[in-house]
PDB file of C-alpha atoms in Angstrom:
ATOM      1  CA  UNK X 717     156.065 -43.420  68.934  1.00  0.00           C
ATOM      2  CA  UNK X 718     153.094 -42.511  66.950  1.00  0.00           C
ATOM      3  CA  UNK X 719     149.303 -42.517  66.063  1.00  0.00           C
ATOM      4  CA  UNK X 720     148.025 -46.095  66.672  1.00  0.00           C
ATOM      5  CA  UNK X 721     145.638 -46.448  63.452  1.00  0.00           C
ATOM      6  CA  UNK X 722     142.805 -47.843  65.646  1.00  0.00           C
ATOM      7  CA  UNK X 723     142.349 -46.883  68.855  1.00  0.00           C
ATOM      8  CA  UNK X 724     144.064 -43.275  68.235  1.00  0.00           C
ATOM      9  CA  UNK X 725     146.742 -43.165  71.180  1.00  0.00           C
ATOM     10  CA  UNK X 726     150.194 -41.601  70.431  1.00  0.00           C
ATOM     11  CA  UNK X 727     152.148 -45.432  71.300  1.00  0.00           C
ATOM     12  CA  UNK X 728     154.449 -47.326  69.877  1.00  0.00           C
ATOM     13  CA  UNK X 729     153.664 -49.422  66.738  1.00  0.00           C
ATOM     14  CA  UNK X 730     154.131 -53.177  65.813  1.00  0.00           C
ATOM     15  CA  UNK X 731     153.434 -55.173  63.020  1.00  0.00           C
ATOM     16  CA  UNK X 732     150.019 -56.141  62.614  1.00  0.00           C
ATOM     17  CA  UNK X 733     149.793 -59.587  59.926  1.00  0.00           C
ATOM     18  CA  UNK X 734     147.024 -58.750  56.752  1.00  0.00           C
ATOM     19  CA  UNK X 735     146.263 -62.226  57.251  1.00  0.00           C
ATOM     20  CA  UNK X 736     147.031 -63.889  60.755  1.00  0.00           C
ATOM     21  CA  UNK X 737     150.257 -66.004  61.495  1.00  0.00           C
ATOM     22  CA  UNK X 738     148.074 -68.635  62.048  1.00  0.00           C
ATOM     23  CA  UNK X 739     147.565 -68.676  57.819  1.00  0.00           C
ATOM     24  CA  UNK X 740     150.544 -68.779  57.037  1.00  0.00           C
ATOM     25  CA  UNK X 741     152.166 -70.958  59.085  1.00  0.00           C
ATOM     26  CA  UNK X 742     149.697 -73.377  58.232  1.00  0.00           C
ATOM     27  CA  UNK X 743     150.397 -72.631  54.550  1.00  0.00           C
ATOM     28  CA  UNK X 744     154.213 -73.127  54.269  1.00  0.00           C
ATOM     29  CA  UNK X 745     153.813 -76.249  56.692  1.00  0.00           C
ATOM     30  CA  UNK X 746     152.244 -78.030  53.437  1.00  0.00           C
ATOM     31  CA  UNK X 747     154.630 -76.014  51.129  1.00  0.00           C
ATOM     32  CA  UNK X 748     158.343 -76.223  49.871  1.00  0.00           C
ATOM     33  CA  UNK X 749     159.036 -72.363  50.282  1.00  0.00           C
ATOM     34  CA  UNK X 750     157.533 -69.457  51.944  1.00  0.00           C
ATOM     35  CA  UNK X 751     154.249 -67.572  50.943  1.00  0.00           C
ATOM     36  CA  UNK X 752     154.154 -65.752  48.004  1.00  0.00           C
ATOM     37  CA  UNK X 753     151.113 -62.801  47.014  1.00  0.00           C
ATOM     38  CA  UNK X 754     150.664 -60.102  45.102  1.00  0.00           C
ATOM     39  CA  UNK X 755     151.664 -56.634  46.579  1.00  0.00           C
ATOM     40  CA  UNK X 756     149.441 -54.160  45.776  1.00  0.00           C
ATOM     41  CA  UNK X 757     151.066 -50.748  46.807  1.00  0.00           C
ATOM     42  CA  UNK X 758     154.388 -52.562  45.229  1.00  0.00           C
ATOM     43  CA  UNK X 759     152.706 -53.859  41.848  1.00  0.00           C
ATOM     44  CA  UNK X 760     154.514 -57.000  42.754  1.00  0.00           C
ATOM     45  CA  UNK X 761     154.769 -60.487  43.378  1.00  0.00           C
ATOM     46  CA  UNK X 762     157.101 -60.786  46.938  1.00  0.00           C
ATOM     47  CA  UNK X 763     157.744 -63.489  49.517  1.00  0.00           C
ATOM     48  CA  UNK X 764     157.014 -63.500  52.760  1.00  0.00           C
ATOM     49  CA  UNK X 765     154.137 -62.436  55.523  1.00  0.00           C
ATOM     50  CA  UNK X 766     152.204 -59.446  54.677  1.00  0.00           C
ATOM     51  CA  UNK X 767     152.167 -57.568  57.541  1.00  0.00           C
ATOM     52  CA  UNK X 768     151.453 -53.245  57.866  1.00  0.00           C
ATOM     53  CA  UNK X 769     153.642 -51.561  60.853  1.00  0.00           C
ATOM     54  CA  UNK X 770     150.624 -49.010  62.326  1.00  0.00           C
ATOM     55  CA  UNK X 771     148.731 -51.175  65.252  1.00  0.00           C
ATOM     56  CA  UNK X 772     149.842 -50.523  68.874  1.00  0.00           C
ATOM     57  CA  UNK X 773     151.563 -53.769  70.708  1.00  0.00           C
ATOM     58  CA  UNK X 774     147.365 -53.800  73.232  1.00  0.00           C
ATOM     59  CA  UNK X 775     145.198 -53.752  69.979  1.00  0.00           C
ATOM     60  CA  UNK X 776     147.407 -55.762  68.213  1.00  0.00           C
ATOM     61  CA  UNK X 777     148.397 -58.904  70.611  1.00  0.00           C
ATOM     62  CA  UNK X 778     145.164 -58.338  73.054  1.00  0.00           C
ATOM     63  CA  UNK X 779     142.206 -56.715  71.415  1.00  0.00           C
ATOM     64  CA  UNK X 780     142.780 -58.095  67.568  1.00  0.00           C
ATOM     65  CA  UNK X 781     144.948 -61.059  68.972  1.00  0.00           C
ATOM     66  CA  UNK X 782     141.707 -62.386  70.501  1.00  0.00           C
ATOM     67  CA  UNK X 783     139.471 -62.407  67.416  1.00  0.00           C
ATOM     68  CA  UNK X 784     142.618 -64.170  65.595  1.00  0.00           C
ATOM     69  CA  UNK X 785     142.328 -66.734  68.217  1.00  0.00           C
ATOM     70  CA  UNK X 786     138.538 -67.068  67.823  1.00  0.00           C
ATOM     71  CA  UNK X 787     138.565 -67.268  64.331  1.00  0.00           C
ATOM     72  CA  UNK X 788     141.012 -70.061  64.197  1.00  0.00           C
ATOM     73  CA  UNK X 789     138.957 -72.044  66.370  1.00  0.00           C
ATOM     74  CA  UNK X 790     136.230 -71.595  64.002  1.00  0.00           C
ATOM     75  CA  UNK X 791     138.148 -71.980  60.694  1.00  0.00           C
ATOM     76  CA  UNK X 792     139.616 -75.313  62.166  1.00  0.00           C
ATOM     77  CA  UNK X 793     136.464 -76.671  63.448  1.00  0.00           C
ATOM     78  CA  UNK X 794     135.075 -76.120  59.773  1.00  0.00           C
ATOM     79  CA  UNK X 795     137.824 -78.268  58.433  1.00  0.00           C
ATOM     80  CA  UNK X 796     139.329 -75.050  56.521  1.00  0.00           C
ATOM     81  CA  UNK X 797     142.889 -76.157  57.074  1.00  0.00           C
ATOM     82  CA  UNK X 798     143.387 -78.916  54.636  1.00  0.00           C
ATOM     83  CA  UNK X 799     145.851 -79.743  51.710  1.00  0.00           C
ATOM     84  CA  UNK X 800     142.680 -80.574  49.475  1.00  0.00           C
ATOM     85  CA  UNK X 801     139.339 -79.556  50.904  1.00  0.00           C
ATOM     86  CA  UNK X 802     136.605 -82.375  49.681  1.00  0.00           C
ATOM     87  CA  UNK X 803     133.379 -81.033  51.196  1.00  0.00           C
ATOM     88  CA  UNK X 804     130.368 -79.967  49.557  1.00  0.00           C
ATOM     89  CA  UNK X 805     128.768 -78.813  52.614  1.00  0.00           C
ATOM     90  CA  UNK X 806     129.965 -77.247  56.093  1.00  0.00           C
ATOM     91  CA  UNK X 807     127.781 -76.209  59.029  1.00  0.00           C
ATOM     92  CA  UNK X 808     129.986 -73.289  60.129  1.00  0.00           C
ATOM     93  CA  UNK X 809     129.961 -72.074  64.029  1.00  0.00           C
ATOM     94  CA  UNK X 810     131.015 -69.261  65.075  1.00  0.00           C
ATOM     95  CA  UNK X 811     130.595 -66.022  67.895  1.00  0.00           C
ATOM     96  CA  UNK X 812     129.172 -63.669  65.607  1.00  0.00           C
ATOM     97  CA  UNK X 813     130.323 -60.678  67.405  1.00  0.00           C
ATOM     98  CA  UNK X 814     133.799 -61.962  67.136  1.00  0.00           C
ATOM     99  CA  UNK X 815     133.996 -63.301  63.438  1.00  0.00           C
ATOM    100  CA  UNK X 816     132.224 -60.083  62.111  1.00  0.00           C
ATOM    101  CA  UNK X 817     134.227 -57.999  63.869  1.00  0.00           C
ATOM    102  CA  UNK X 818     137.539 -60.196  62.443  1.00  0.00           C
ATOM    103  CA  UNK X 819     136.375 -59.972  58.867  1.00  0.00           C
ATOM    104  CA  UNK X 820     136.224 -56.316  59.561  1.00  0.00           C
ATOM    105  CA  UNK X 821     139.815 -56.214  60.431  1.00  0.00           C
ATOM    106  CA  UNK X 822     140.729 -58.386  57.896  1.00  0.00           C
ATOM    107  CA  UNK X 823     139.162 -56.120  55.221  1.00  0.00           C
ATOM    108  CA  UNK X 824     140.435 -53.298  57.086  1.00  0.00           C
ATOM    109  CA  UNK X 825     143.897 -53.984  57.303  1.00  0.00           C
ATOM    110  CA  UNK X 826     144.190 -55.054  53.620  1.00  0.00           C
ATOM    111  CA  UNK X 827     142.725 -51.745  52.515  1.00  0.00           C
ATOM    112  CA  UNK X 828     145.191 -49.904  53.826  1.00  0.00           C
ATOM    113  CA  UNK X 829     148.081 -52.082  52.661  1.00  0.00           C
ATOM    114  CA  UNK X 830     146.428 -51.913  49.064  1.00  0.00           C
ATOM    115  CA  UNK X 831     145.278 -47.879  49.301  1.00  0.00           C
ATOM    116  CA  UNK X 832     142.308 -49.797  48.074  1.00  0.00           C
ATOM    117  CA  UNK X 833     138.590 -48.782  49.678  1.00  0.00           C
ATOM    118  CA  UNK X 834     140.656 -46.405  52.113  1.00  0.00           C
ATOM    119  CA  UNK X 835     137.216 -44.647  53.247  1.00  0.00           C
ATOM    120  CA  UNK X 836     135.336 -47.433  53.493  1.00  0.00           C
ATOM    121  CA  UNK X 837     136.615 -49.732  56.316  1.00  0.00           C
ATOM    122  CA  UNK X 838     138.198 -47.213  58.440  1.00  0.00           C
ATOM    123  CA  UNK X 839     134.294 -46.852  59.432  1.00  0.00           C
ATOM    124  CA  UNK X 840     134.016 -49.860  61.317  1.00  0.00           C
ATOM    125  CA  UNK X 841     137.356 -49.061  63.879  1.00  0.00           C
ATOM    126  CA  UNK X 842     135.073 -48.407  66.917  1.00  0.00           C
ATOM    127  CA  UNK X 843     132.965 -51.761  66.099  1.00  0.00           C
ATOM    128  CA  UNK X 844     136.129 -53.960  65.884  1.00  0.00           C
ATOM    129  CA  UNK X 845     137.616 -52.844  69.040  1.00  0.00           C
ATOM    130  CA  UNK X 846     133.993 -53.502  70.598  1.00  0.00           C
ATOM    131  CA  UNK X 847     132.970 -50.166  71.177  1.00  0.00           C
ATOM    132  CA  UNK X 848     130.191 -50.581  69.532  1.00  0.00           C
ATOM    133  CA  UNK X 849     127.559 -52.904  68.228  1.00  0.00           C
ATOM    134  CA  UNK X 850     125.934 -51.277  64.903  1.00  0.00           C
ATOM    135  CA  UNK X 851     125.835 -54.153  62.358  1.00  0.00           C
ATOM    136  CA  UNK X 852     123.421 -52.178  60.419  1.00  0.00           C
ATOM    137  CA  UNK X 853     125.724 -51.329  57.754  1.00  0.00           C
ATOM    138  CA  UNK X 854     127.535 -54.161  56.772  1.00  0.00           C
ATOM    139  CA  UNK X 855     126.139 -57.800  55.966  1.00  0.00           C
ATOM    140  CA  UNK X 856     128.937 -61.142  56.048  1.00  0.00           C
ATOM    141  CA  UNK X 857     128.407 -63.889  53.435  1.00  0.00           C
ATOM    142  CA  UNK X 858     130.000 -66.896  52.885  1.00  0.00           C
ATOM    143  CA  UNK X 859     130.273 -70.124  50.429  1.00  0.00           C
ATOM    144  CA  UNK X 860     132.579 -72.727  49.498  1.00  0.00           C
ATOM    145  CA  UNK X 861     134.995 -73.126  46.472  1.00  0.00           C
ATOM    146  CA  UNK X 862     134.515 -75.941  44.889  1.00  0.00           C
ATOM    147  CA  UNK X 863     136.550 -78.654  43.563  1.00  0.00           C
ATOM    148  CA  UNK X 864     138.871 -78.020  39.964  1.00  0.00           C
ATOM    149  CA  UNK X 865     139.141 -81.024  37.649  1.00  0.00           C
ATOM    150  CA  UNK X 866     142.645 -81.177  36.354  1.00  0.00           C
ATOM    151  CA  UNK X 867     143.453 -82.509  32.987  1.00  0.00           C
ATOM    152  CA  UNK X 868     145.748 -85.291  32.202  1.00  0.00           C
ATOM    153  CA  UNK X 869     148.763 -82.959  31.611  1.00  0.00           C
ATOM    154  CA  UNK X 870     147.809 -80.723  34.462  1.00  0.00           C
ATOM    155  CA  UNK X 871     147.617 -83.959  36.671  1.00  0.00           C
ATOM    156  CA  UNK X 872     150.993 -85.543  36.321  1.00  0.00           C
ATOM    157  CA  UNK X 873     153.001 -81.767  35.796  1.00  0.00           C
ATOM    158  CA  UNK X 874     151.168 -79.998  39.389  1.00  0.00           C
ATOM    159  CA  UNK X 875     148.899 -83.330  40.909  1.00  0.00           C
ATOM    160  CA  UNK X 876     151.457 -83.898  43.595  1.00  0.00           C
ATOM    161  CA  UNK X 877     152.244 -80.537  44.856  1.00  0.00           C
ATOM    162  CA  UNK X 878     148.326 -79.188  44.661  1.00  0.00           C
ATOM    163  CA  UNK X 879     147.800 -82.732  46.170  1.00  0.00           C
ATOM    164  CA  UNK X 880     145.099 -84.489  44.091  1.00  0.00           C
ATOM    165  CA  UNK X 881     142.832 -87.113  44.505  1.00  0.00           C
ATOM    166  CA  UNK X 882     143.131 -89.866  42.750  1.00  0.00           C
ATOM    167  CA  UNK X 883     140.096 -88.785  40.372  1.00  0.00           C
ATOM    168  CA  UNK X 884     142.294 -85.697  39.301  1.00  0.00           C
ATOM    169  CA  UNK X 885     140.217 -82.897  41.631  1.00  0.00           C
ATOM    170  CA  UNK X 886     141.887 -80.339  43.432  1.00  0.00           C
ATOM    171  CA  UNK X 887     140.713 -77.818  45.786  1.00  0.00           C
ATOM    172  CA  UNK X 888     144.210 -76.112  47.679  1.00  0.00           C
ATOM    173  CA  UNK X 889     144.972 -73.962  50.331  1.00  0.00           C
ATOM    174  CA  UNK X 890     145.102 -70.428  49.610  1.00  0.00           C
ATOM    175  CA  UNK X 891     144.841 -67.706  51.369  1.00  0.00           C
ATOM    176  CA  UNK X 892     143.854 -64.092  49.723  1.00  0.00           C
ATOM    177  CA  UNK X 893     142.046 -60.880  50.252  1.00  0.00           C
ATOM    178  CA  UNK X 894     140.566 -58.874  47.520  1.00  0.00           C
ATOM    179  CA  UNK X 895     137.696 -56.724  45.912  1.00  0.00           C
ATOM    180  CA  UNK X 896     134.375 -57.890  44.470  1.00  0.00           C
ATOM    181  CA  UNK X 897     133.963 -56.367  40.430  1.00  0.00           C
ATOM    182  CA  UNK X 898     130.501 -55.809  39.055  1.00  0.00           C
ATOM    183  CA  UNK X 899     128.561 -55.330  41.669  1.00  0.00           C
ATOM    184  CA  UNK X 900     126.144 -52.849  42.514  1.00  0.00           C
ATOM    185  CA  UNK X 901     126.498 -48.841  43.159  1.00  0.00           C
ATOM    186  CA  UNK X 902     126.267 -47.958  46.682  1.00  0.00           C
ATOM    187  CA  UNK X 903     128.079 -51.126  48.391  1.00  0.00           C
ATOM    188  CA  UNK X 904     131.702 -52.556  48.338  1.00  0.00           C
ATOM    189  CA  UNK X 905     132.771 -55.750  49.097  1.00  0.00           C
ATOM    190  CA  UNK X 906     135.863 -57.207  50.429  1.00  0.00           C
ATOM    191  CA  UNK X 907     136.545 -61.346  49.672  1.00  0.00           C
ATOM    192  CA  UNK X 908     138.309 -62.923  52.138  1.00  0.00           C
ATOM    193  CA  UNK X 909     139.552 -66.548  51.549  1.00  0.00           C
ATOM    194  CA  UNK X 910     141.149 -69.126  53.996  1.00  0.00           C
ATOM    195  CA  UNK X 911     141.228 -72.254  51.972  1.00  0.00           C
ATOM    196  CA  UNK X 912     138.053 -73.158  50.361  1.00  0.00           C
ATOM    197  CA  UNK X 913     136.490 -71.218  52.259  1.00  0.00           C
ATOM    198  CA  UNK X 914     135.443 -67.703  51.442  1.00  0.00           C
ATOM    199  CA  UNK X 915     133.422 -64.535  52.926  1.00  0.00           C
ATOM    200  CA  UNK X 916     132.389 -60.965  51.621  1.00  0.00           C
ATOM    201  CA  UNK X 917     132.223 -58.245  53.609  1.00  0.00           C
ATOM    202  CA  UNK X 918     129.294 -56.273  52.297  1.00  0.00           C
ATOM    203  CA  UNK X 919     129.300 -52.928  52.781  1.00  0.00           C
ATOM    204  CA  UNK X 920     126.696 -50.653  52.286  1.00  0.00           C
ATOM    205  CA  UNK X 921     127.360 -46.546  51.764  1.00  0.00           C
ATOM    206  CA  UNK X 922     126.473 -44.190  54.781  1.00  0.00           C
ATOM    207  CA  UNK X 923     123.143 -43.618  55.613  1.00  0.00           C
ATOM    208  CA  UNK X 924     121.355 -45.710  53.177  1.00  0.00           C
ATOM    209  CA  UNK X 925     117.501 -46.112  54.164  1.00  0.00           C
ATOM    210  CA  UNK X 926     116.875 -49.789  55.054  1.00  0.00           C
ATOM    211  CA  UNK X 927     114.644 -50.152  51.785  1.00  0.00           C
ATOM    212  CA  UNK X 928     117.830 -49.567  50.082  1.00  0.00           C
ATOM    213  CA  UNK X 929     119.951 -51.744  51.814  1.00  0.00           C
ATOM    214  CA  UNK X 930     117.246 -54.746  51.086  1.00  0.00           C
ATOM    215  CA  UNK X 931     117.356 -53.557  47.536  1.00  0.00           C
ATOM    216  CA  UNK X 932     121.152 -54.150  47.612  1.00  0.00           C
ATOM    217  CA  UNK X 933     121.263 -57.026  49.605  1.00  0.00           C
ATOM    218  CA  UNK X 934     119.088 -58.925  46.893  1.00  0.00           C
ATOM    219  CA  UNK X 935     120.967 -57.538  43.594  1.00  0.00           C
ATOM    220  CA  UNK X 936     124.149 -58.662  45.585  1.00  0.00           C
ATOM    221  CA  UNK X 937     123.321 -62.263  46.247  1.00  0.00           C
ATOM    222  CA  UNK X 938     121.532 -62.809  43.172  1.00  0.00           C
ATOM    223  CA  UNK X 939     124.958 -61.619  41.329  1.00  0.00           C
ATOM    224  CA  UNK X 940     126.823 -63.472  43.701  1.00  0.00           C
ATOM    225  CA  UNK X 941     124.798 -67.245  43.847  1.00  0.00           C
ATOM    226  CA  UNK X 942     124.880 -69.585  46.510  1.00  0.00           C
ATOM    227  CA  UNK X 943     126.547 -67.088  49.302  1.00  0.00           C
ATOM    228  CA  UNK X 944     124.419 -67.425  52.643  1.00  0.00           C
ATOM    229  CA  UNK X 945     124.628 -64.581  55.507  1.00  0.00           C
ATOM    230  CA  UNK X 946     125.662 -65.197  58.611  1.00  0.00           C
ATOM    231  CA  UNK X 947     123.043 -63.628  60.964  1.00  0.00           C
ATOM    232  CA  UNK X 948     124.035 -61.557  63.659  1.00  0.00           C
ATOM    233  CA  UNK X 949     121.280 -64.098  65.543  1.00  0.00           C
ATOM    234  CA  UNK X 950     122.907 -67.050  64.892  1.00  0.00           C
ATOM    235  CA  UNK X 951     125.615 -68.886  65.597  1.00  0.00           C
ATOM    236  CA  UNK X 952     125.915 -71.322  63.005  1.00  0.00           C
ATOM    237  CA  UNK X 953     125.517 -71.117  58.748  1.00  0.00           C
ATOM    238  CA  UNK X 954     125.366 -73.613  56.522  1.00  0.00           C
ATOM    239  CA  UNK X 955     127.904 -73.002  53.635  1.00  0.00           C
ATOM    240  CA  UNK X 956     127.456 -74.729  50.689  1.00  0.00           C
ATOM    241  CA  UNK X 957     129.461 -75.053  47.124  1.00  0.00           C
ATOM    242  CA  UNK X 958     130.281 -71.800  44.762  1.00  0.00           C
ATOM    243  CA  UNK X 959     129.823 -72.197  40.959  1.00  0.00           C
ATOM    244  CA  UNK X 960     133.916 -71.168  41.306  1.00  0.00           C
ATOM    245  CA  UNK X 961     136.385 -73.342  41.738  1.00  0.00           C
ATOM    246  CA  UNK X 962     139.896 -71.785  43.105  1.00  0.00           C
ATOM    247  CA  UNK X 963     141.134 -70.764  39.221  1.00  0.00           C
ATOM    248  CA  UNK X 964     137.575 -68.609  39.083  1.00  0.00           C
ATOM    249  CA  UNK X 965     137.855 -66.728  42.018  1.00  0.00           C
ATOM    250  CA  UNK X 966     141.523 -65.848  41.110  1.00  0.00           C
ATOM    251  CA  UNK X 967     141.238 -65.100  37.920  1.00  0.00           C
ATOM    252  CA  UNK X 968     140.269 -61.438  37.898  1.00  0.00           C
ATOM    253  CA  UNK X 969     142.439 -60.118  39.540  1.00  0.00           C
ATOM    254  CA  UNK X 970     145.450 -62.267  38.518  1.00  0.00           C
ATOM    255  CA  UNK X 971     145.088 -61.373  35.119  1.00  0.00           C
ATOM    256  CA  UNK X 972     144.659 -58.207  35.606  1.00  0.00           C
ATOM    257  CA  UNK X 973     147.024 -56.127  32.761  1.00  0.00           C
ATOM    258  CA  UNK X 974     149.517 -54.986  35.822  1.00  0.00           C
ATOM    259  CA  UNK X 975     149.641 -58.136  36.892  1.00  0.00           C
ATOM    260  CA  UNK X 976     149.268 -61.082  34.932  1.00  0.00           C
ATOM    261  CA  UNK X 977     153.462 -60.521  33.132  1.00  0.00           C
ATOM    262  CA  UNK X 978     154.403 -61.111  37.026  1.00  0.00           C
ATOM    263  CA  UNK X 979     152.534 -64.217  37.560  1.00  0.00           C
ATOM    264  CA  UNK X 980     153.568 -65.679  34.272  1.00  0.00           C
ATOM    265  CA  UNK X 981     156.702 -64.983  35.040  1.00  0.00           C
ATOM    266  CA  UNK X 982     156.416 -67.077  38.521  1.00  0.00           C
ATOM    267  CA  UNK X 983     154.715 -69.992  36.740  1.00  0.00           C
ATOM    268  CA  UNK X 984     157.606 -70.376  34.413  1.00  0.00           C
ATOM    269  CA  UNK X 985     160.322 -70.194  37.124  1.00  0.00           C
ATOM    270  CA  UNK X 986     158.402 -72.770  39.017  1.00  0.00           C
TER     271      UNK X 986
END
């Protein structure tokens, strides 16, 4: 028994997935091996479903175990789970209660598997359990990767496992969670990717006025080009192409110096 990290209640724990099953079983059903990621807390590359032990079994499998189910629905009726994602355009649907409120525990249960934005996220606990309905300090964004044009070499040495079109492009199914770099003071954001698609989870610092916040808002999508909020009015966005393809939006924090000797050490073992 212990202290259920969102609702509070001395219970006992279970394992609560960074990413849902639903990822990943979609991912190794189009892969030769289990998932691999980055470990933050371990400063390694492991194997397996990320998963944090600190969720009791009614937030996990009820309360958070219905906005998994809502966001698949969503994610699939985008066309998020493909091998190769070919779209330059998607008109996404969603509840927005729901998907806001799974971002949020997306970006919430990655920070504290990472010890990354620790104060930030723990915020919003009330407002993904539904206790609450301030939006006012947070804003969702999303976009879509586009397409990577492999050369020659790169086509006949990876074309059949990143499975390419016959032109050479590539755009693969990964999942990942991580930080935006170089944005403004004052906000963090949280970049949450399910194939080619991908969100940010803006969030502003406490009680910022609202001139502020529209301040931010505008520095943040000018720095960050072609993402388009999902309004808490609406219940559909169009999403349109990123100036990143996949390699982009990996690349700074793959390379990163306490990273980058364990990825090139994967890429030669492959």
């Amino acid at each position: 028994m212990a202290i259920c990290i969102y609702c509070s209640q001395n219970k006992t724990l279970t394992r609560e997935h960074i990413m849902p099953a639903f990822v990943y079983t979609y991912q190794d059903s189009i892969s030769n091996s289990k998932s691999i990621g980055w470990r933050e807390k371990a400063q390694k590359v492991l194997q397996g479903e990320a998963v944090i032990k600190d969720v009791c079994d009614h937030c996990n499998n009820v309360v958070l175990g219905t906005l998994d189910a809502h966001a698949k629905s969503a994610l699939e009726k985008a066309g998020a789970f493909t091998p190769n994602f070919n779209k330059s355009t998607v008109d996404f649907e969603y509840d927005f209660n729901q998907y806001a409120r799974w971002l949020l525990k997306v970006a919430f249960n990655s920070s504290r598997a990472s010890g990354k934005h620790l104060g930030v996220f723990d915020q919003y606990k009330d407002l993904i359990l539904d206790k609450n309905k301030n939006y006012s300090s947070f804003i969702i964004t999303g976009g879509l990767l586009k397409p990577y044009k492999l050369t020659k070499q790169q086509k006949i040495d990876h074309g059949q496992s990143l499975f390419a079109d016959s032109s050479g492009y590539v755009n693969p199914f990964f999942s990942r969670v991580s930080w935006a770099q170089n944005l403004p003071n004052d906000i963090s954001v949280k970049q949450i990717v399910i194939g080619a698609l991908v969100f940010h989870v803006v969030s502003f610092s406490p009680n910022m006025s609202r001139v502020r916040k529209r301040e931010l808002q505008k520095e943040y999508l000018k720095m960050c080009k072609g993402m388009a909020i999902l309004n808490k009015g609406s219940s559909r966005t169009k999403l349109s192409q990123l100036p990143l393809t996949f390699v982009d939006s990996m690349g700074p924090h793959m390379l990163r110096e306490e990273v980058k000797p364990h990825m090139d050490k994967l890429l030669t073992s492959c």
